[in-house]
Amino acid sequence: MSPKKLKEFNTTVKDSTCVDVLFGYCYPSTYRVGMTGLALHIFYAILNSREDTSCERYFRYDTSSPALSVESRRPLGDNHIIGFSLTYEEDIINLVQMLDSGNIPVLAEKRTGDDPIVVVGGPVVTANPEPFVDFVDAFVIGEGDLVIHDIVDLVIAGSSRKEVLSQFAEVRGVYVPTVSKLKINRNIILDLDTLDYPVAQIIPDVSEGSRLEPVFGKSFLLEVTRGCGHSCRFCLIGHVCQPRRTRSLGRLKDLVRMGIENTPVSKVSMIGSSLGDLDRLEDLVCWIVDQDLGVSVPSLRADTVSEPLLECLVKSGQRTLTIAPETGSVELRQSIGKGLDNAAIEAAVEMATRSGYNSLKLYFIIGLPGETDDDIKASVDMIVGLAKTSGLKVTASVNPFIPKAQTRWEREPQPPIDELRRKLKLVEKGVKERSKVTIESLDPRNARIQASLSVGDRSLGKVIQTAATYGGYAGWRRAEKETGISFLSLANNAERLQNELPWSFLRK
Ligand code: SF4
């Protein structure tokens, strides 16, 4: 897409000759997904609020080139700092391809003083940066809002690349692989109310349904919480973003007022995990609806849903209730630490039906440690039972278990791909001929790539670099053969996972 055709509101274009630092904010996937991420809006606002810095955006897909900024076609290699948010492990391929397309050496060791400094943050690297060290000059471990100013200040003050990187290594939560350190602390901001927040968010001027439209539609992103008060054994957010923190109701209302004044939208998308745990979520949602605004909330824990809350959400235009039972088996659900009973799930669905919802989205995991075929059958029974009793259209998203670094199940192997496929077929067969049920699933091969990257170590650099030259699952297979690195079997290797873990130097 030509940038001339892509009109956006709230972008910032500065004269690059009048600032000290050029920052390229990169999202290593599609424009649509990148624009849905709050991190993009936060860092864009923070960086451009500095008179000495110009931040422009780059995306792997859907813009005229991954190596030219959306704002002014600034070449990627002209930036002093390039910052990536890595939200999904497989996007490392896109990250490497973006560097290559910008003629920036993909290997950190080959970069010189003329090349940008490549910084990567996000939940994936906060959990385990080790598979990616070959390509990255510095990682931000934890929440980047705390260190972004330090990073820019050190680049301005530094006289050489080497000096800047050694200074970076002194900043709490910044990990520089070439500067050895025994431990790295994770950055966590305790008081969200004191943080600056982007109230003038970038909105693309595209029609509804456009492939450039953000995932939640054109809306003001309202970050309500960070972290989660639960810590389900498999869940990355429940482990690396602890503790759970919440903005006060007063601050959230102020942000909505300012956001709607400065962002040309009429809908608020709430961001946060397990939002139903929030005291007064109902007050906030109903207050937003009273302002004549639409509102969407992400997945809610079934035991936190109330009828008045659902009625307000229906008024705001939300018609799909999203909940994550993870499994239909009560015992297995307890063993994953979910602490949710079937009665709460059934009650939430009944309330949704009474409140005027027309569809239900349910999240399940297959291949969980200790899972039996009876547990799979319990999930099928739950999907079919809820569809039947509620009469709602049901979409069940059934995805393979992916062991994640720093979770309580970090040492659990992922079942073989054939076994995951067999389990998935059991679910599909079980709900077959239910016209109101749709099954969605992540391909077990993609789940395997994610798992291997998630629990891998720094030996994976070569296989990643080779796979980036080919692309797709076949590219990973080919890279495995060419490098002789057993990448795809790594997450299934129970023995290997008993050794010292590659991320053991990261501290909470
Ligand atoms: S699965 Fe949901 S409730 Fe459990 S820890 Fe993760 S975000 Fe929290």
Short mmCIF file of C-alpha atoms and ligand atoms in Angstrom, two decimals:
data_model
loop_
_atom_site.label_atom_id
_atom_site.label_comp_id
_atom_site.label_asym_id
_atom_site.label_seq_id
_atom_site.Cartn_x
_atom_site.Cartn_y
_atom_site.Cartn_z
CA MET A 1 0.00 0.00 0.00
CA SER A 2 1.30 3.41 -0.92
CA PRO A 3 1.65 5.69 2.14
CA LYS A 4 -0.14 8.43 0.15
CA LYS A 5 -3.27 6.30 0.20
CA LEU A 6 -3.04 5.56 3.93
CA LYS A 7 -4.47 8.52 5.80
CA GLU A 8 -4.07 8.46 9.57
CA PHE A 9 -5.03 10.81 12.40
CA ASN A 10 -2.66 11.88 15.20
CA THR A 11 0.64 11.07 13.52
CA THR A 12 3.71 13.18 14.20
CA VAL A 13 6.22 14.17 11.55
CA LYS A 14 9.25 16.16 12.63
CA ASP A 15 12.08 17.64 10.62
CA SER A 16 14.74 14.97 11.12
CA THR A 17 17.50 17.57 10.86
CA CYS A 18 16.16 19.37 13.95
CA VAL A 19 16.30 16.48 16.43
CA ASP A 20 19.15 14.56 18.05
CA VAL A 21 17.67 11.07 17.91
CA LEU A 22 15.81 9.26 15.15
CA PHE A 23 13.87 6.31 16.57
CA GLY A 24 12.26 3.65 14.38
CA TYR A 25 9.44 1.86 16.16
CA CYS A 26 8.99 -1.49 14.40
CA TYR A 27 6.20 -3.99 14.59
CA PRO A 28 7.37 -7.27 13.05
CA SER A 29 4.00 -8.32 11.60
CA THR A 30 0.94 -6.75 10.01
CA TYR A 31 -0.10 -3.10 10.28
CA ARG A 32 -3.48 -4.22 11.67
CA VAL A 33 -2.01 -6.20 14.57
CA GLY A 34 0.72 -3.66 15.29
CA MET A 35 -1.80 -0.81 15.49
CA THR A 36 -3.90 -2.85 17.94
CA GLY A 37 -1.01 -3.09 20.37
CA LEU A 38 -0.95 -0.52 23.14
CA ALA A 39 2.86 -0.53 23.23
CA LEU A 40 3.00 1.20 19.84
CA HIS A 41 0.82 4.08 21.04
CA ILE A 42 2.64 4.39 24.37
CA PHE A 43 6.17 4.57 22.92
CA TYR A 44 5.16 6.73 19.96
CA ALA A 45 3.65 9.30 22.36
CA ILE A 46 6.52 9.18 24.87
CA LEU A 47 9.23 9.49 22.23
CA ASN A 48 7.58 12.21 20.19
CA SER A 49 6.84 14.20 23.36
CA ARG A 50 10.61 14.77 23.54
CA GLU A 51 11.76 17.74 21.53
CA ASP A 52 15.04 16.02 20.75
CA THR A 53 13.51 12.83 19.29
CA SER A 54 11.53 11.84 16.22
CA CYS A 55 9.76 8.46 16.31
CA GLU A 56 8.30 6.98 13.13
CA ARG A 57 6.71 3.55 12.54
CA TYR A 58 7.61 0.53 10.43
CA PHE A 59 5.61 -2.64 9.84
CA ARG A 60 6.62 -5.93 8.24
CA TYR A 61 3.43 -6.18 6.14
CA ASP A 62 0.85 -3.91 4.49
CA THR A 63 2.91 -0.75 4.08
CA SER A 64 4.87 0.28 0.98
CA SER A 65 8.06 -1.26 2.39
CA PRO A 66 9.14 -2.67 5.77
CA ALA A 67 12.26 -0.53 5.41
CA LEU A 68 10.43 2.82 4.95
CA SER A 69 8.53 4.61 7.68
CA VAL A 70 4.80 5.15 7.36
CA GLU A 71 5.14 8.83 8.29
CA SER A 72 7.81 10.13 5.92
CA ARG A 73 9.37 7.12 4.16
CA ARG A 74 12.43 7.49 6.36
CA PRO A 75 14.81 4.61 5.60
CA LEU A 76 15.03 2.16 8.51
CA GLY A 77 18.81 2.32 8.49
CA ASP A 78 18.76 6.12 9.05
CA ASN A 79 17.50 5.70 12.61
CA HIS A 80 19.84 5.83 15.58
CA ILE A 81 17.70 3.35 17.52
CA ILE A 82 15.34 0.70 16.21
CA GLY A 83 12.88 -0.65 18.76
CA PHE A 84 10.85 -3.81 18.19
CA SER A 85 7.97 -5.17 20.27
CA LEU A 86 8.02 -8.97 20.09
CA THR A 87 4.60 -10.25 21.09
CA TYR A 88 4.67 -13.62 19.29
CA GLU A 89 7.74 -15.84 19.13
CA GLU A 90 7.48 -16.66 15.39
CA ASP A 91 7.66 -12.95 14.56
CA ILE A 92 11.42 -13.19 15.10
CA ILE A 93 11.52 -14.28 11.43
CA ASN A 94 9.82 -11.03 10.41
CA LEU A 95 12.17 -9.05 12.64
CA VAL A 96 15.22 -10.55 10.91
CA GLN A 97 13.66 -9.93 7.49
CA MET A 98 12.93 -6.29 8.39
CA LEU A 99 16.54 -5.68 9.38
CA ASP A 100 17.71 -7.32 6.18
CA SER A 101 15.32 -5.26 4.04
CA GLY A 102 16.75 -2.11 5.65
CA ASN A 103 20.33 -3.19 4.83
CA ILE A 104 21.10 -3.42 8.54
CA PRO A 105 23.38 -6.37 9.39
CA VAL A 106 21.08 -8.99 10.89
CA LEU A 107 23.80 -10.22 13.24
CA ALA A 108 24.49 -7.83 16.10
CA GLU A 109 28.23 -8.64 16.02
CA LYS A 110 28.48 -7.34 12.43
CA ARG A 111 26.99 -3.91 13.17
CA THR A 112 29.22 -0.88 13.26
CA GLY A 113 28.94 2.66 14.59
CA ASP A 114 27.03 3.60 11.41
CA ASP A 115 24.24 1.12 12.10
CA PRO A 116 21.24 1.66 14.37
CA ILE A 117 21.18 0.10 17.83
CA VAL A 118 18.55 -2.66 17.84
CA VAL A 119 16.49 -2.87 21.04
CA VAL A 120 13.75 -5.47 21.59
CA GLY A 121 11.09 -5.65 24.30
CA GLY A 122 7.77 -7.37 24.93
CA PRO A 123 6.48 -10.37 26.90
CA VAL A 124 8.30 -12.95 24.76
CA VAL A 125 11.78 -11.60 25.47
CA THR A 126 10.89 -10.72 29.05
CA ALA A 127 10.33 -14.45 29.57
CA ASN A 128 13.33 -15.68 27.58
CA PRO A 129 15.54 -13.52 25.34
CA GLU A 130 18.20 -16.19 24.79
CA PRO A 131 17.12 -17.63 21.40
CA PHE A 132 17.27 -14.10 19.93
CA VAL A 133 20.62 -12.80 21.22
CA ASP A 134 22.38 -13.07 17.83
CA PHE A 135 20.17 -10.36 16.33
CA VAL A 136 19.66 -7.92 19.20
CA ASP A 137 21.95 -5.32 20.78
CA ALA A 138 19.85 -4.84 23.93
CA PHE A 139 16.67 -6.29 25.42
CA VAL A 140 14.22 -4.53 27.68
CA ILE A 141 13.14 -7.01 30.35
CA GLY A 142 9.76 -6.04 31.79
CA GLU A 143 7.95 -2.76 31.24
CA GLY A 144 9.72 -0.41 28.86
CA ASP A 145 7.96 2.81 29.95
CA LEU A 146 10.46 2.92 32.83
CA VAL A 147 13.62 2.87 30.73
CA ILE A 148 12.79 4.40 27.37
CA HIS A 149 14.01 7.87 28.38
CA ASP A 150 17.28 6.39 29.74
CA ILE A 151 17.86 4.60 26.44
CA VAL A 152 17.43 7.77 24.39
CA ASP A 153 19.51 9.87 26.83
CA LEU A 154 22.37 7.37 26.72
CA VAL A 155 22.39 7.33 22.92
CA ILE A 156 22.58 11.14 22.89
CA ALA A 157 25.39 11.19 25.46
CA GLY A 158 27.40 8.21 24.17
CA SER A 159 30.46 8.68 22.00
CA SER A 160 30.55 5.18 20.50
CA ARG A 161 28.32 2.17 20.00
CA LYS A 162 30.40 0.17 22.46
CA GLU A 163 30.16 2.84 25.13
CA VAL A 164 26.39 3.22 24.67
CA LEU A 165 25.84 -0.52 25.03
CA SER A 166 27.97 -0.78 28.13
CA GLN A 167 25.98 2.12 29.62
CA PHE A 168 22.71 0.39 28.66
CA ALA A 169 23.86 -2.63 30.68
CA GLU A 170 23.92 -0.46 33.81
CA VAL A 171 20.21 0.38 33.49
CA ARG A 172 17.88 -1.80 35.55
CA GLY A 173 15.94 -4.19 33.32
CA VAL A 174 18.14 -3.72 30.25
CA TYR A 175 19.98 -6.85 29.11
CA VAL A 176 22.93 -6.45 26.76
CA PRO A 177 24.06 -9.95 25.69
CA THR A 178 27.61 -8.81 24.90
CA VAL A 179 28.06 -7.42 28.42
CA SER A 180 27.91 -10.36 30.79
CA LYS A 181 25.92 -10.00 33.98
CA LEU A 182 24.98 -12.56 36.57
CA LYS A 183 21.41 -11.43 36.91
CA ILE A 184 18.97 -9.06 35.26
CA ASN A 185 15.99 -7.65 37.13
CA ARG A 186 12.61 -7.26 35.51
CA ASN A 187 11.08 -3.77 35.45
CA ILE A 188 7.61 -3.43 36.88
CA ILE A 189 5.81 -0.12 37.39
CA LEU A 190 3.89 -0.21 40.65
CA ASP A 191 1.59 2.79 40.32
CA LEU A 192 -0.15 3.00 36.92
CA ASP A 193 -1.93 6.25 37.84
CA THR A 194 1.37 8.15 37.82
CA LEU A 195 2.25 7.05 34.27
CA ASP A 196 1.79 9.28 31.25
CA TYR A 197 -0.81 7.80 28.92
CA PRO A 198 -1.29 8.30 25.16
CA VAL A 199 -4.62 10.12 24.84
CA ALA A 200 -4.15 11.14 21.18
CA GLN A 201 -3.84 7.67 19.62
CA ILE A 202 -3.14 7.08 15.94
CA ILE A 203 -6.22 6.00 14.00
CA PRO A 204 -6.16 4.89 10.35
CA ASP A 205 -8.83 6.49 8.17
CA VAL A 206 -10.09 3.21 6.76
CA SER A 207 -13.55 1.75 6.40
CA GLU A 208 -15.00 -0.91 8.67
CA GLY A 209 -13.78 -4.36 7.71
CA SER A 210 -10.67 -3.03 5.96
CA ARG A 211 -7.62 -5.23 6.41
CA LEU A 212 -5.91 -2.16 7.87
CA GLU A 213 -8.55 -1.69 10.54
CA PRO A 214 -7.21 -2.50 14.04
CA VAL A 215 -8.44 -5.79 15.51
CA PHE A 216 -10.92 -4.12 17.93
CA GLY A 217 -12.08 -1.68 15.24
CA LYS A 218 -11.31 2.04 15.35
CA SER A 219 -11.31 2.66 19.08
CA PHE A 220 -9.53 4.34 21.96
CA LEU A 221 -7.38 1.74 23.75
CA LEU A 222 -7.87 2.03 27.50
CA GLU A 223 -5.34 0.12 29.56
CA VAL A 224 -7.21 -0.73 32.74
CA THR A 225 -4.83 -3.19 34.38
CA ARG A 226 -1.40 -4.75 33.97
CA GLY A 227 -0.66 -8.26 35.16
CA CYS A 228 -3.22 -10.66 36.55
CA GLY A 229 -4.25 -11.62 40.07
CA HIS A 230 -4.21 -15.30 39.09
CA SER A 231 -1.31 -17.38 37.90
CA CYS A 232 -2.61 -20.29 35.85
CA ARG A 233 0.30 -22.68 35.41
CA PHE A 234 0.58 -22.30 31.63
CA CYS A 235 0.04 -18.52 31.35
CA LEU A 236 2.87 -16.15 30.51
CA ILE A 237 1.03 -12.99 31.55
CA GLY A 238 0.08 -14.58 34.86
CA HIS A 239 3.80 -15.02 35.60
CA VAL A 240 5.94 -12.32 33.97
CA CYS A 241 3.62 -9.35 34.52
CA GLN A 242 3.02 -9.83 38.23
CA PRO A 243 1.74 -8.24 40.39
CA ARG A 244 -1.63 -7.18 39.09
CA ARG A 245 -1.99 -3.40 39.04
CA THR A 246 -5.06 -1.32 38.31
CA ARG A 247 -5.71 2.30 37.43
CA SER A 248 -8.14 4.08 39.73
CA LEU A 249 -11.68 4.62 38.53
CA GLY A 250 -11.18 8.40 38.58
CA ARG A 251 -8.04 8.18 36.43
CA LEU A 252 -9.74 5.79 33.99
CA LYS A 253 -12.68 8.17 33.54
CA ASP A 254 -10.27 11.08 33.00
CA LEU A 255 -8.40 9.08 30.36
CA VAL A 256 -11.64 8.24 28.54
CA ARG A 257 -12.67 11.94 28.54
CA MET A 258 -9.28 13.09 27.25
CA GLY A 259 -9.00 10.16 24.86
CA ILE A 260 -12.31 10.82 23.16
CA GLU A 261 -11.50 14.52 22.93
CA ASN A 262 -8.18 13.81 21.19
CA THR A 263 -8.82 10.60 19.25
CA PRO A 264 -11.48 10.61 16.50
CA VAL A 265 -13.44 7.51 17.58
CA SER A 266 -16.61 6.72 19.47
CA LYS A 267 -15.62 3.44 21.03
CA VAL A 268 -13.41 2.40 23.94
CA SER A 269 -11.55 -0.93 23.92
CA MET A 270 -10.51 -2.00 27.38
CA ILE A 271 -7.13 -3.66 27.70
CA GLY A 272 -6.16 -5.92 30.59
CA SER A 273 -6.24 -9.51 31.80
CA SER A 274 -9.07 -10.93 33.86
CA LEU A 275 -10.83 -7.55 33.94
CA GLY A 276 -13.82 -8.98 35.76
CA ASP A 277 -11.69 -9.01 38.94
CA LEU A 278 -11.64 -5.23 38.83
CA ASP A 279 -13.68 -3.59 41.57
CA ARG A 280 -16.34 -1.52 39.91
CA LEU A 281 -15.81 -2.78 36.34
CA GLU A 282 -19.56 -2.55 36.02
CA ASP A 283 -19.50 1.14 37.11
CA LEU A 284 -16.82 1.93 34.55
CA VAL A 285 -18.50 0.10 31.66
CA CYS A 286 -21.92 1.59 32.41
CA TRP A 287 -20.41 5.07 32.80
CA ILE A 288 -18.73 4.75 29.36
CA VAL A 289 -22.04 3.60 27.84
CA ASP A 290 -23.75 6.62 29.44
CA GLN A 291 -21.30 8.85 27.54
CA ASP A 292 -22.83 7.43 24.31
CA LEU A 293 -19.71 5.47 23.54
CA GLY A 294 -19.32 1.89 22.42
CA VAL A 295 -17.19 -0.34 24.60
CA SER A 296 -15.55 -3.71 24.23
CA VAL A 297 -13.99 -5.85 26.93
CA PRO A 298 -11.68 -8.80 26.35
CA SER A 299 -12.19 -12.30 27.73
CA LEU A 300 -13.80 -12.30 31.21
CA ARG A 301 -13.43 -14.90 33.94
CA ALA A 302 -16.81 -16.63 34.11
CA ASP A 303 -17.01 -16.25 37.91
CA THR A 304 -16.77 -12.45 37.66
CA VAL A 305 -19.60 -11.90 35.19
CA SER A 306 -22.76 -10.16 36.45
CA GLU A 307 -26.06 -9.52 34.72
CA PRO A 308 -25.96 -5.69 35.03
CA LEU A 309 -22.45 -5.71 33.51
CA LEU A 310 -23.59 -7.84 30.57
CA GLU A 311 -26.66 -5.66 30.04
CA CYS A 312 -24.45 -2.55 29.83
CA LEU A 313 -22.16 -4.32 27.37
CA VAL A 314 -25.11 -5.30 25.20
CA LYS A 315 -26.26 -1.65 25.20
CA SER A 316 -22.80 -0.67 24.01
CA GLY A 317 -23.01 -3.01 21.05
CA GLN A 318 -21.07 -6.01 22.37
CA ARG A 319 -22.86 -9.23 21.44
CA THR A 320 -20.21 -11.90 22.00
CA LEU A 321 -19.25 -13.17 25.44
CA THR A 322 -15.69 -14.50 25.55
CA ILE A 323 -14.65 -16.85 28.33
CA ALA A 324 -11.77 -19.31 28.70
CA PRO A 325 -12.69 -22.57 30.46
CA GLU A 326 -9.36 -24.01 29.07
CA THR A 327 -10.78 -27.54 29.54
CA GLY A 328 -14.15 -29.14 30.18
CA SER A 329 -12.67 -31.34 32.92
CA VAL A 330 -13.08 -29.90 36.42
CA GLU A 331 -10.09 -31.88 37.78
CA LEU A 332 -7.77 -30.82 34.97
CA ARG A 333 -8.93 -27.22 35.30
CA GLN A 334 -8.00 -27.36 38.97
CA SER A 335 -4.60 -28.82 38.13
CA ILE A 336 -3.82 -25.94 35.76
CA GLY A 337 -4.63 -23.51 38.57
CA LYS A 338 -7.71 -22.00 36.94
CA GLY A 339 -9.94 -22.42 39.99
CA LEU A 340 -13.21 -22.12 38.10
CA ASP A 341 -16.12 -24.55 38.36
CA ASN A 342 -18.54 -25.63 35.65
CA ALA A 343 -21.47 -24.04 37.47
CA ALA A 344 -19.86 -20.58 37.16
CA ILE A 345 -19.33 -21.10 33.41
CA GLU A 346 -22.89 -22.28 32.90
CA ALA A 347 -24.27 -19.39 34.98
CA ALA A 348 -22.25 -16.84 32.93
CA VAL A 349 -23.60 -18.26 29.67
CA GLU A 350 -27.17 -18.23 31.00
CA MET A 351 -26.77 -14.57 32.00
CA ALA A 352 -25.40 -13.77 28.53
CA THR A 353 -28.43 -15.38 26.91
CA ARG A 354 -30.85 -13.46 29.12
CA SER A 355 -28.98 -10.19 28.54
CA GLY A 356 -29.32 -10.39 24.76
CA TYR A 357 -25.97 -11.79 23.62
CA ASN A 358 -26.05 -13.74 20.38
CA SER A 359 -22.73 -15.56 20.41
CA LEU A 360 -20.16 -17.14 22.65
CA LYS A 361 -16.41 -17.52 22.20
CA LEU A 362 -14.75 -20.21 24.28
CA TYR A 363 -11.02 -20.88 24.65
CA PHE A 364 -9.69 -24.40 25.24
CA ILE A 365 -6.23 -25.94 25.38
CA ILE A 366 -5.35 -29.47 24.23
CA GLY A 367 -2.20 -31.38 25.14
CA LEU A 368 -2.08 -30.12 28.74
CA PRO A 369 0.19 -32.03 31.12
CA GLY A 370 -1.71 -35.01 32.55
CA GLU A 371 -4.56 -34.74 30.04
CA THR A 372 -6.47 -37.91 29.08
CA ASP A 373 -8.97 -38.62 26.30
CA ASP A 374 -11.71 -38.38 28.94
CA ASP A 375 -10.65 -34.77 29.53
CA ILE A 376 -10.95 -34.07 25.81
CA LYS A 377 -14.40 -35.64 25.87
CA ALA A 378 -15.32 -33.36 28.79
CA SER A 379 -14.35 -30.34 26.65
CA VAL A 380 -16.49 -31.62 23.76
CA ASP A 381 -19.41 -32.18 26.15
CA MET A 382 -19.02 -28.65 27.47
CA ILE A 383 -18.97 -27.07 23.99
CA VAL A 384 -21.96 -29.07 22.79
CA GLY A 385 -23.85 -28.64 26.08
CA LEU A 386 -23.41 -24.86 26.20
CA ALA A 387 -24.42 -24.50 22.53
CA LYS A 388 -27.55 -26.58 23.15
CA THR A 389 -28.75 -24.97 26.38
CA SER A 390 -27.96 -21.38 25.39
CA GLY A 391 -29.00 -21.45 21.73
CA LEU A 392 -26.10 -19.06 21.09
CA LYS A 393 -23.73 -19.39 18.16
CA VAL A 394 -20.54 -20.87 19.64
CA THR A 395 -16.97 -20.51 18.41
CA ALA A 396 -14.52 -22.72 20.26
CA SER A 397 -10.89 -21.81 19.86
CA VAL A 398 -8.99 -25.01 20.65
CA ASN A 399 -5.24 -24.54 20.76
CA PRO A 400 -2.25 -26.72 21.63
CA PHE A 401 -0.48 -26.33 24.97
CA ILE A 402 2.69 -24.28 24.55
CA PRO A 403 5.19 -24.45 27.41
CA LYS A 404 6.40 -20.93 28.20
CA ALA A 405 9.56 -19.87 29.97
CA GLN A 406 9.11 -18.57 33.54
CA THR A 407 5.71 -20.25 34.01
CA ARG A 408 5.17 -23.08 36.45
CA TRP A 409 4.93 -25.43 33.45
CA GLU A 410 8.16 -24.23 31.83
CA ARG A 411 9.69 -27.71 32.09
CA GLU A 412 6.68 -29.60 30.73
CA PRO A 413 7.23 -31.02 27.24
CA GLN A 414 4.73 -30.30 24.50
CA PRO A 415 3.10 -33.51 23.14
CA PRO A 416 4.24 -34.68 19.67
CA ILE A 417 2.55 -32.98 16.70
CA ASP A 418 0.71 -36.20 15.70
CA GLU A 419 -0.70 -36.50 19.20
CA LEU A 420 -1.90 -32.89 19.13
CA ARG A 421 -3.52 -33.50 15.75
CA ARG A 422 -5.25 -36.62 17.07
CA LYS A 423 -6.65 -34.69 20.05
CA LEU A 424 -7.82 -31.90 17.81
CA LYS A 425 -9.61 -34.41 15.59
CA LEU A 426 -11.37 -35.84 18.67
CA VAL A 427 -12.76 -32.37 19.38
CA GLU A 428 -13.75 -31.75 15.76
CA LYS A 429 -15.42 -35.14 15.50
CA GLY A 430 -17.23 -34.62 18.81
CA VAL A 431 -18.91 -31.38 17.74
CA LYS A 432 -19.49 -32.42 14.13
CA GLU A 433 -22.93 -31.67 12.77
CA ARG A 434 -23.60 -29.04 15.40
CA SER A 435 -24.50 -26.27 12.99
CA LYS A 436 -24.08 -23.57 15.63
CA VAL A 437 -20.55 -24.60 16.65
CA THR A 438 -17.39 -23.58 14.84
CA ILE A 439 -13.96 -24.86 15.84
CA GLU A 440 -10.89 -22.68 15.30
CA SER A 441 -7.37 -23.86 16.01
CA LEU A 442 -3.73 -22.91 15.77
CA ASP A 443 -1.93 -25.40 13.49
CA PRO A 444 0.05 -27.78 15.79
CA ARG A 445 3.12 -27.12 13.61
CA ASN A 446 2.97 -23.41 14.43
CA ALA A 447 2.44 -24.29 18.08
CA ARG A 448 5.59 -26.41 17.88
CA ILE A 449 7.63 -23.50 16.45
CA GLN A 450 6.32 -21.21 19.22
CA ALA A 451 7.13 -23.78 21.90
CA SER A 452 10.69 -24.39 20.67
CA LEU A 453 11.41 -20.65 20.53
CA SER A 454 9.80 -20.13 23.90
CA VAL A 455 12.02 -22.58 25.79
CA GLY A 456 15.09 -22.43 23.53
CA ASP A 457 18.60 -21.15 24.12
CA ARG A 458 21.17 -19.10 22.20
CA SER A 459 22.12 -22.04 19.97
CA LEU A 460 18.97 -21.29 17.94
CA GLY A 461 20.36 -18.16 16.24
CA LYS A 462 21.62 -20.04 13.18
CA VAL A 463 18.41 -21.93 12.60
CA ILE A 464 16.36 -18.71 12.98
CA GLN A 465 18.57 -16.84 10.51
CA THR A 466 18.35 -19.66 7.96
CA ALA A 467 14.59 -20.07 8.40
CA ALA A 468 14.18 -16.31 7.80
CA THR A 469 15.66 -16.71 4.33
CA TYR A 470 12.95 -19.27 3.39
CA GLY A 471 9.81 -18.56 5.45
CA GLY A 472 6.91 -20.83 6.47
CA TYR A 473 6.98 -24.18 8.27
CA ALA A 474 8.89 -25.76 5.37
CA GLY A 475 11.52 -23.06 5.90
CA TRP A 476 12.02 -24.20 9.49
CA ARG A 477 12.35 -27.83 8.37
CA ARG A 478 14.88 -26.84 5.75
CA ALA A 479 16.80 -24.67 8.23
CA GLU A 480 16.88 -27.59 10.67
CA LYS A 481 18.44 -29.83 8.02
CA GLU A 482 20.95 -27.24 6.82
CA THR A 483 22.17 -26.26 10.28
CA GLY A 484 21.94 -29.68 11.91
CA ILE A 485 20.14 -28.10 14.90
CA SER A 486 17.20 -30.18 16.18
CA PHE A 487 14.94 -27.21 16.53
CA LEU A 488 11.47 -28.70 16.14
CA SER A 489 11.94 -31.51 18.65
CA LEU A 490 13.33 -29.17 21.33
CA ALA A 491 10.07 -28.42 23.14
CA ASN A 492 9.24 -32.12 23.21
CA ASN A 493 12.54 -33.10 24.80
CA ALA A 494 11.66 -33.73 28.46
CA GLU A 495 15.23 -34.64 29.36
CA ARG A 496 16.70 -31.38 28.06
CA LEU A 497 14.19 -29.37 30.05
CA GLN A 498 15.47 -30.90 33.30
CA ASN A 499 18.85 -29.14 32.91
CA GLU A 500 19.56 -25.57 33.98
CA LEU A 501 17.16 -23.30 32.15
CA PRO A 502 18.59 -20.70 29.71
CA TRP A 503 16.61 -17.87 31.35
CA SER A 504 17.63 -18.66 34.93
CA PHE A 505 19.62 -15.38 35.15
CA LEU A 506 16.41 -13.31 34.89
CA ARG A 507 14.97 -12.20 38.22
CA LYS A 508 11.56 -10.88 39.22
S1 SF4 B 1 -5.08 -17.47 32.07
FE1 SF4 B 1 -6.20 -15.56 32.49
S2 SF4 B 1 -6.75 -15.73 34.67
FE2 SF4 B 1 -5.13 -17.24 34.32
S3 SF4 B 1 -3.23 -16.14 34.83
FE3 SF4 B 1 -3.56 -15.91 32.62
S4 SF4 B 1 -4.60 -13.96 32.37
FE4 SF4 B 1 -4.80 -14.58 34.53
#
